[in-house]
mmCIF file of C-alpha atoms and ligand atoms in Angstrom:
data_model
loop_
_atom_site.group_PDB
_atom_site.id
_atom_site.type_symbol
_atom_site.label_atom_id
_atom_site.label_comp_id
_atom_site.label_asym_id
_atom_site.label_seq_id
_atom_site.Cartn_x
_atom_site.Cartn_y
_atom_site.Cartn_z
ATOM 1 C CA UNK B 231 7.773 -11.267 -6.312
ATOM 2 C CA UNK B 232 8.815 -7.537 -6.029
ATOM 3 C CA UNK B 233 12.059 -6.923 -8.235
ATOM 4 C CA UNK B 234 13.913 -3.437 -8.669
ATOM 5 C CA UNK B 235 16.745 -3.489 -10.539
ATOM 6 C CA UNK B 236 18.859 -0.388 -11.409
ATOM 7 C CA UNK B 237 15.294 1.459 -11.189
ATOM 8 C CA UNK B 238 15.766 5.557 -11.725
ATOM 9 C CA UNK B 239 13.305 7.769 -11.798
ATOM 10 C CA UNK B 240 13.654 10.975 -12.713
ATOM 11 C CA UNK B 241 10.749 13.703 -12.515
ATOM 12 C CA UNK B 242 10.230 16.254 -15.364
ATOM 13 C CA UNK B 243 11.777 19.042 -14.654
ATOM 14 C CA UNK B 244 14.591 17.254 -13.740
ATOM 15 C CA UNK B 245 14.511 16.078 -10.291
ATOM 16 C CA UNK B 246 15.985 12.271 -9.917
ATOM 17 C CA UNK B 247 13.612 10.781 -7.190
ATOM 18 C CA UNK B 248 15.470 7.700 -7.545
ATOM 19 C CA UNK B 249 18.955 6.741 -8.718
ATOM 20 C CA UNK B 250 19.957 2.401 -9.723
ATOM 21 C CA UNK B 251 17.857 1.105 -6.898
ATOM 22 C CA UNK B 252 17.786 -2.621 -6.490
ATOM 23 C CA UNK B 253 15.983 -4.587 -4.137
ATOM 24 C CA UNK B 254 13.925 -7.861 -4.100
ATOM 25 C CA UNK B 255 10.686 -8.591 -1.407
ATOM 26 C CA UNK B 256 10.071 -12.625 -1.632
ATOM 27 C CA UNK B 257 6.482 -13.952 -1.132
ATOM 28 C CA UNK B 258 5.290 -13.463 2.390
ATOM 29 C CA UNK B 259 7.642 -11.023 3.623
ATOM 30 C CA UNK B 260 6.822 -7.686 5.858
ATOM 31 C CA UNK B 261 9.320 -4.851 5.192
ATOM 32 C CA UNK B 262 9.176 -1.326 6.318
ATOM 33 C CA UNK B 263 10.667 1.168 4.025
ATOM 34 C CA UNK B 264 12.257 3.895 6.096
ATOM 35 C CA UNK B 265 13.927 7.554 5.136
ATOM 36 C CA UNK B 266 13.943 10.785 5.554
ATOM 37 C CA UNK B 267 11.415 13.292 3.402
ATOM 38 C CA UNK B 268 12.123 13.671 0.132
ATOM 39 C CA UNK B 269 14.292 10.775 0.483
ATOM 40 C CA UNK B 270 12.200 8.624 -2.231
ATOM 41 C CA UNK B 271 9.776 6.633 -0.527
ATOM 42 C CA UNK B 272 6.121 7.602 -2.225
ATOM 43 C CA UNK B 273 8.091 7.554 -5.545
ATOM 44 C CA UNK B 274 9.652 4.127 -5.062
ATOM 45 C CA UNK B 275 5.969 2.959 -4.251
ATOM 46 C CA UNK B 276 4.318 4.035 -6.558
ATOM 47 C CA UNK B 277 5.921 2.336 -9.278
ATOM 48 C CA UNK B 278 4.726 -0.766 -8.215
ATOM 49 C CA UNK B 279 1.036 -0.084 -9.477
ATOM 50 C CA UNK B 280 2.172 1.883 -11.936
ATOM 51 C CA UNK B 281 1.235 5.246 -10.893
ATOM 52 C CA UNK B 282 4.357 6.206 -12.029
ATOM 53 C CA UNK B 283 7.238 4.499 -14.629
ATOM 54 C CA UNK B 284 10.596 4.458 -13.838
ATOM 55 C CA UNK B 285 13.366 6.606 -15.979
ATOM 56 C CA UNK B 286 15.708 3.863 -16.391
ATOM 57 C CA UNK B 287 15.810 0.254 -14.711
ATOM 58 C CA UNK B 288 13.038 -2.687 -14.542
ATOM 59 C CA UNK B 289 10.452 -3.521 -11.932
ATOM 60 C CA UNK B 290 9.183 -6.706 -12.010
ATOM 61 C CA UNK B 291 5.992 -7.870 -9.626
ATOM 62 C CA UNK B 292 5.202 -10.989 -9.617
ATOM 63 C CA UNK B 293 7.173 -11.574 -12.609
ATOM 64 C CA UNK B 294 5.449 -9.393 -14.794
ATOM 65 C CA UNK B 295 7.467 -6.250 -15.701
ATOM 66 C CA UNK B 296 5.437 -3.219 -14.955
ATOM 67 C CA UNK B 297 7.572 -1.033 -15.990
ATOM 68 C CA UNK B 298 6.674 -1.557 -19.584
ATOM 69 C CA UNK B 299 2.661 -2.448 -19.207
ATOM 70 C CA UNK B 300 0.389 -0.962 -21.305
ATOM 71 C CA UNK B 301 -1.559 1.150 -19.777
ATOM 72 C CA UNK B 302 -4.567 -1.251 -20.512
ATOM 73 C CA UNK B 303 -2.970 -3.843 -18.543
ATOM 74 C CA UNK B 304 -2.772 -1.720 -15.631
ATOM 75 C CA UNK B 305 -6.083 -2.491 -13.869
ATOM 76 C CA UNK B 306 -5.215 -6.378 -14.002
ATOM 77 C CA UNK B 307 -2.389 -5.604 -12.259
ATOM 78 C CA UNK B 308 -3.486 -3.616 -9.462
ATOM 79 C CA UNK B 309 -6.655 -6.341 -8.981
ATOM 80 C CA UNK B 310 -3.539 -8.271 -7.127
ATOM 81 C CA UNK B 311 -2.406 -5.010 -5.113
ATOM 82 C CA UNK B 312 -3.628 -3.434 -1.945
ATOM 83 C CA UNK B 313 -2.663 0.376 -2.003
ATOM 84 C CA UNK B 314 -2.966 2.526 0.869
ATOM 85 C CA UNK B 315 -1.038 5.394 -0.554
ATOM 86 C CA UNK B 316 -1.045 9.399 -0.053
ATOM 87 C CA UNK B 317 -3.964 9.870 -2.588
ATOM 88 C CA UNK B 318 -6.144 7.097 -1.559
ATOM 89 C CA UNK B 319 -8.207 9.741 0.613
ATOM 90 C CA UNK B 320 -11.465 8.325 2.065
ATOM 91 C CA UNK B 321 -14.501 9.828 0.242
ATOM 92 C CA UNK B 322 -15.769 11.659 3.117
ATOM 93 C CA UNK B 323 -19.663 11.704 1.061
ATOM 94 C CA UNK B 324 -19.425 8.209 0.858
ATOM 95 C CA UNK B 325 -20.674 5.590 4.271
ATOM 96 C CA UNK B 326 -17.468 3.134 5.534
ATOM 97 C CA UNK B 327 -19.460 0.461 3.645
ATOM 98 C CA UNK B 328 -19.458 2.371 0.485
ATOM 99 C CA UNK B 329 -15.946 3.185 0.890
ATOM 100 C CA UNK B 330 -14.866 -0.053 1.389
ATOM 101 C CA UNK B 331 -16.916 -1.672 -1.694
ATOM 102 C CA UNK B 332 -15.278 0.859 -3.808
ATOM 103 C CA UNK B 333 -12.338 -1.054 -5.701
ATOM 104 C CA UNK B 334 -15.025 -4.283 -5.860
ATOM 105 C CA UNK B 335 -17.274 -2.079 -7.991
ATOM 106 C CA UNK B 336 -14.578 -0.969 -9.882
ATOM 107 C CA UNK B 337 -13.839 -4.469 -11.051
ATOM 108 C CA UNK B 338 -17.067 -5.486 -11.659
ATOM 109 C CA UNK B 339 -17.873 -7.650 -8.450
ATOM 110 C CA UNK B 340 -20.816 -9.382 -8.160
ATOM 111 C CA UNK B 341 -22.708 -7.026 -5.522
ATOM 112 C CA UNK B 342 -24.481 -9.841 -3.188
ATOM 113 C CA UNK B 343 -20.534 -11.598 -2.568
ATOM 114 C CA UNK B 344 -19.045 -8.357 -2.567
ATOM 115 C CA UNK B 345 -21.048 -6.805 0.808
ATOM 116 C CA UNK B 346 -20.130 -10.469 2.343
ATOM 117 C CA UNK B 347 -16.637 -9.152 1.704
ATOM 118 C CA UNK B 348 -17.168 -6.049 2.674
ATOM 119 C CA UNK B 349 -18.212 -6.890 5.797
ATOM 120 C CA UNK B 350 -15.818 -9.069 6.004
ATOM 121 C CA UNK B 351 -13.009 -6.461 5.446
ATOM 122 C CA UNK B 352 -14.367 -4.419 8.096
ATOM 123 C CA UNK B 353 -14.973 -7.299 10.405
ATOM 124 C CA UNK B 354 -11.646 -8.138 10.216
ATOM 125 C CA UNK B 355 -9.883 -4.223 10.752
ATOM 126 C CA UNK B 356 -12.621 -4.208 14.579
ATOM 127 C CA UNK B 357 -14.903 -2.288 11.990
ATOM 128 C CA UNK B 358 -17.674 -4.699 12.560
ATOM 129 C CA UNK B 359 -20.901 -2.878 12.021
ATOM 130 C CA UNK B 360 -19.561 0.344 11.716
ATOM 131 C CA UNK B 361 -20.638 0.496 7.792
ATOM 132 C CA UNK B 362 -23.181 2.802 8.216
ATOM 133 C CA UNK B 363 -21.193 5.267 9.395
ATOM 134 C CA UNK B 364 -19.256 8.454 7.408
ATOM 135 C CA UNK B 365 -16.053 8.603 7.310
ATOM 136 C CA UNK B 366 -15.684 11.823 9.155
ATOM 137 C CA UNK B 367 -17.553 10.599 12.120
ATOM 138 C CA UNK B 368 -14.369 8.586 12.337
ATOM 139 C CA UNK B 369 -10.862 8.846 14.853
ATOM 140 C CA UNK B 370 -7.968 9.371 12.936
ATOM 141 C CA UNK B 371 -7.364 5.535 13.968
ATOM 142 C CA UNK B 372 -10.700 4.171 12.566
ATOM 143 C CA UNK B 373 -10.425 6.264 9.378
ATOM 144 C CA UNK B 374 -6.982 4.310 8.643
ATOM 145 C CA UNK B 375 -8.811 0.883 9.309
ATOM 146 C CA UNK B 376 -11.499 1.822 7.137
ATOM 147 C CA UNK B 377 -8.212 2.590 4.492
ATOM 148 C CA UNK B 378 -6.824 -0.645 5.089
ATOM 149 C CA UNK B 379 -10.423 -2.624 4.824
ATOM 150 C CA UNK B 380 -11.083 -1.110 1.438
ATOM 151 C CA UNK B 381 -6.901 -1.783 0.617
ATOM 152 C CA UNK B 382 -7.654 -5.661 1.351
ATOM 153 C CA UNK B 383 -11.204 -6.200 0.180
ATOM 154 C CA UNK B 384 -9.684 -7.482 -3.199
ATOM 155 C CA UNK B 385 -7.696 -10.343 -0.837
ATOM 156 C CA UNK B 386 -4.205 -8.531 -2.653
ATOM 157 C CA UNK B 387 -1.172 -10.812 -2.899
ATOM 158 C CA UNK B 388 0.997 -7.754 -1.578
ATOM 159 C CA UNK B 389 0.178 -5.022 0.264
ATOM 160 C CA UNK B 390 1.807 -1.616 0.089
ATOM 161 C CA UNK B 391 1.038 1.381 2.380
ATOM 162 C CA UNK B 392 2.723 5.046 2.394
ATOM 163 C CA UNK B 393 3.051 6.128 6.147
ATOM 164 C CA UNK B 394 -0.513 4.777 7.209
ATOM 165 C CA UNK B 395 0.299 5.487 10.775
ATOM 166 C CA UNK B 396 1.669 9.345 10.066
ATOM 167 C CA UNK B 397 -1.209 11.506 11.908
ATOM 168 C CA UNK B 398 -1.583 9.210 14.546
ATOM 169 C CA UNK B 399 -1.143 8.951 18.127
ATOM 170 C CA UNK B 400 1.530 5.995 19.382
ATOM 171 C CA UNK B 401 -1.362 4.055 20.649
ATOM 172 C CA UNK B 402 -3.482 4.115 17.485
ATOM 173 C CA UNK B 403 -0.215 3.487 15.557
ATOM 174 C CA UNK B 404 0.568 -0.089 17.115
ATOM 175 C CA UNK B 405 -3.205 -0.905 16.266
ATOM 176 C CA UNK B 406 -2.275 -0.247 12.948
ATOM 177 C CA UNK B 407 1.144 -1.936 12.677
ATOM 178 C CA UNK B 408 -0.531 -4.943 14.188
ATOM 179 C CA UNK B 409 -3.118 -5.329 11.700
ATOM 180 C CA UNK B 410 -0.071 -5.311 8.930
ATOM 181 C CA UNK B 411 1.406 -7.744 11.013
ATOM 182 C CA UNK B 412 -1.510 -10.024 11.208
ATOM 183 C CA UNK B 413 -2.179 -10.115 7.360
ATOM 184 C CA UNK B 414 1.660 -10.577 6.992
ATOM 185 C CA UNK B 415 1.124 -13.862 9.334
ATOM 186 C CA UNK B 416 -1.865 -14.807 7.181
ATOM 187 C CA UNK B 417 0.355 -14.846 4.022
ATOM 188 C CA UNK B 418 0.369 -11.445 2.472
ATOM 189 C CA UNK B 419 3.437 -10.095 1.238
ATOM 190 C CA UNK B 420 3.749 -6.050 3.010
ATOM 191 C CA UNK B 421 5.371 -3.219 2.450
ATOM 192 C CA UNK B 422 5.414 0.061 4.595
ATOM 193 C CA UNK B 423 7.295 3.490 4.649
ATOM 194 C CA UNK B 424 7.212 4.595 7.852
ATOM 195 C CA UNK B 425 9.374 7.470 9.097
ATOM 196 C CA UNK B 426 8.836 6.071 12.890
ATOM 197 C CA UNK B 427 11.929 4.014 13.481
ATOM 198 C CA UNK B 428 9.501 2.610 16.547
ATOM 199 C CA UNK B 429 6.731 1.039 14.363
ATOM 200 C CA UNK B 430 7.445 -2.606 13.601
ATOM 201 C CA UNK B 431 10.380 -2.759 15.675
ATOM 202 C CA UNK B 432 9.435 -5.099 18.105
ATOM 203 C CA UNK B 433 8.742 -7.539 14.751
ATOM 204 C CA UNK B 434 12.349 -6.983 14.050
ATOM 205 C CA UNK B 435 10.765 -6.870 9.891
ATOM 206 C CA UNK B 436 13.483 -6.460 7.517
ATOM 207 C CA UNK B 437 14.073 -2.826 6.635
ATOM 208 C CA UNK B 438 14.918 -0.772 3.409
ATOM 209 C CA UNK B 439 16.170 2.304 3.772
ATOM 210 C CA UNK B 440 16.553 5.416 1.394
ATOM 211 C CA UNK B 441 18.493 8.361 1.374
ATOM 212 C CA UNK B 442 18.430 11.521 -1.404
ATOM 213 C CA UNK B 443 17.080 8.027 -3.555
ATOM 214 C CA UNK B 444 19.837 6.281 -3.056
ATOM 215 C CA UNK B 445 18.630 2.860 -1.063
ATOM 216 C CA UNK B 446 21.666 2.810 1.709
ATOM 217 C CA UNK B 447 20.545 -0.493 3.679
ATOM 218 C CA UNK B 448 18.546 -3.354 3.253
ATOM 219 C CA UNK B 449 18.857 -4.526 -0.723
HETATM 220 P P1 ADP Z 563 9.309 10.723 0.315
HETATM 221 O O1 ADP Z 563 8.065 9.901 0.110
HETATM 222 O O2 ADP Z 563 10.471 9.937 0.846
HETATM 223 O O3 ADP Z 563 9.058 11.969 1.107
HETATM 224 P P2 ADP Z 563 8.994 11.427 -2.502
HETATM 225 O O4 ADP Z 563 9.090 10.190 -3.324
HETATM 226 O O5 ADP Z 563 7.642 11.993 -2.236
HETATM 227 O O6 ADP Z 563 9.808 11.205 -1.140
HETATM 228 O O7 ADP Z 563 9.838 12.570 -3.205
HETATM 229 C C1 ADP Z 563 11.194 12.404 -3.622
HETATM 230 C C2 ADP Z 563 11.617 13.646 -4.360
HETATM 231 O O8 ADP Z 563 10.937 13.729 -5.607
HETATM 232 C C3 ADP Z 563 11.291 14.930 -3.600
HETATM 233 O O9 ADP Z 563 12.356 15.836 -3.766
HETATM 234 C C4 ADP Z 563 10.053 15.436 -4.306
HETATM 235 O O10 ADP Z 563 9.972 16.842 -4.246
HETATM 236 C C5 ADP Z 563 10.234 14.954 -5.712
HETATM 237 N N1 ADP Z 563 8.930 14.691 -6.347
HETATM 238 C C6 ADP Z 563 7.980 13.858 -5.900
HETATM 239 N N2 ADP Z 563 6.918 13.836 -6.728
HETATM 240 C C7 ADP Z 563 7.217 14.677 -7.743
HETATM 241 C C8 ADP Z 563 6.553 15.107 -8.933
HETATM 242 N N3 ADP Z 563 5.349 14.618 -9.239
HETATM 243 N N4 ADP Z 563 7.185 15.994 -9.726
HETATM 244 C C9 ADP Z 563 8.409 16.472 -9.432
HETATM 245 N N5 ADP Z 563 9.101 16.115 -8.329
HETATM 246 C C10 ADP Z 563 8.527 15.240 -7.497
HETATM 247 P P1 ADP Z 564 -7.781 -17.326 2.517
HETATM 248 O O1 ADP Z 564 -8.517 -17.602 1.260
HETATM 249 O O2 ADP Z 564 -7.092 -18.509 3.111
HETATM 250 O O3 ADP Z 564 -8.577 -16.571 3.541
HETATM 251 P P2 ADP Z 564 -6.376 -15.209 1.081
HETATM 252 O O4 ADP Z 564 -5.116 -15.500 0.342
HETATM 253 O O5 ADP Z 564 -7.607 -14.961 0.322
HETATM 254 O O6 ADP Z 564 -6.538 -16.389 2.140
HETATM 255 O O7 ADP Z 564 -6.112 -13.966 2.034
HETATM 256 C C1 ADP Z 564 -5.046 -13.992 2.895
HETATM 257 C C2 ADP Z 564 -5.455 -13.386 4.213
HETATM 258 O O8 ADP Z 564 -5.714 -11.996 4.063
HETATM 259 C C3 ADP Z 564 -6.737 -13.945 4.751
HETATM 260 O O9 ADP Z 564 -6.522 -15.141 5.454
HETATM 261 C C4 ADP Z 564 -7.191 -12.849 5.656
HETATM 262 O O10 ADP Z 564 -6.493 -12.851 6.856
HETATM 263 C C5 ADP Z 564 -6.766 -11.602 4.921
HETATM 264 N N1 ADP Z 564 -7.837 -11.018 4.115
HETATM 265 C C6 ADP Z 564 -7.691 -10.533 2.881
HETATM 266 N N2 ADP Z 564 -8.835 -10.052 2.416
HETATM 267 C C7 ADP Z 564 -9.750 -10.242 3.353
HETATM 268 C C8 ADP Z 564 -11.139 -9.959 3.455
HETATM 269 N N3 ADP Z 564 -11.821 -9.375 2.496
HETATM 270 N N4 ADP Z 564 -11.771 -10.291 4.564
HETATM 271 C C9 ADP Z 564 -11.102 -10.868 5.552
HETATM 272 N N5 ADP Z 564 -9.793 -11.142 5.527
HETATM 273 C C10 ADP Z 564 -9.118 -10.848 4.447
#
């Protein structure tokens, strides 16, 4: 359901991100994508929504190679995706419940279903209730649930996070890994970078890991 094959990218200016990477992530599984900064990681991610296009090299999600949507497509696409990635920031102006409707409003959700599943979303991150509140009002911890909520509101197939736990404390992190863990158990295919070799271990998840772009374990 997630294909790489021989996938470069190459930024301009002339940095290669990524050189031949091939992988595949089958329905329903939780991998952590691990490596050192720089090593690749955001870059790799993001070509799954197509925030970025690869250089050389296909990537195929659920069968449909994104590599060469049109840009119109795009939106269809990323209806099936949940993205927690470095630029999905909170919008600190905006309540949790606000926040968390945001991608259903984007695609045109009927409002009255889409605060069920908002509330929903939250209920299910141990955000119950909490929608009035901003963001900022927020631990570091609750801000990431609120992150994830709005990630899953659109019940994604897959979802894909870029070092969700990276500000954290240890304590807040295992909250977070657990809730991946749970919506990996209810069906949803995950992937995570994560630069803490801790997080996840004791879910022994299958593990990718990059180096200078190059994926050195795991394909
Ligand atoms: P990681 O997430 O593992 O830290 P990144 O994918 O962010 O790695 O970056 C990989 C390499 O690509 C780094 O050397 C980075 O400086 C470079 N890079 C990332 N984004 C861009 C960009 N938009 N333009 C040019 N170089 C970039
Ligand atoms: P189902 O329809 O059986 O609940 P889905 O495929 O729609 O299953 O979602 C898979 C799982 O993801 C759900 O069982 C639930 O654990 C979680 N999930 C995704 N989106 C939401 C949401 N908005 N509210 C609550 N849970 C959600």
């Amino acid at each position: 359901m997630i294909v790489f094959d021989n996938v470069a990218k190459r930024y301009p200016g002339g940095y290669t991100a990524l050189a031949g990477v091939s992988f595949e992530i089958r329905h329903g599984e939780l991998v952590v994508l691990s490596g050192h900064s720089g090593a690749g990681k955001s870059t790799l991610l993001k070509l799954i929504p197509a925030i970025e296009r690869p250089t050389a090299g296909t990537v195929l999600i659920n069968g449909q190679d994104v590599s060469r949507l049109p840009r119109r497509a795009v939106p269809y696409l990323r209806r099936n995706l949940g993205l927690m990635l470095q630029e999905s920031k909170l919008l600190t102006d905006r309540s949790v419940f606000e926040n968390v409707m945001l991608p259903l409003v984007i695609t045109g959700h009927p409002p009255g279903d889409a605060a069920k599943r908002v509330a929903a979303a939250l209920e299910r991150v141990g955000l119950g209730g909490r929608g009035r509140e901003m963001p900022l009002g927020l631990s570091g911890g609750e801000q990431q649930r609120v992150a994830i909520a709005r990630a899953i509101v659109n019940r994604p197939s897959i979802l894909i996070a870029d070092e969700p736990t990276a500000h954290l404390d240890p304590a807040y992190a295992d909250e977070i890994a657990a809730l991946f863990k749970s919506f990996n158990s209810a069906g949803v295919t995950v992937l995570v970078s994560t630069h803490d070799a801790n997080l996840f271990a004791a879910n022994k998840p299958r593990r990718l890991v990059l180096a200078k772009g190059l994926l050195t374990e795991g394909a």
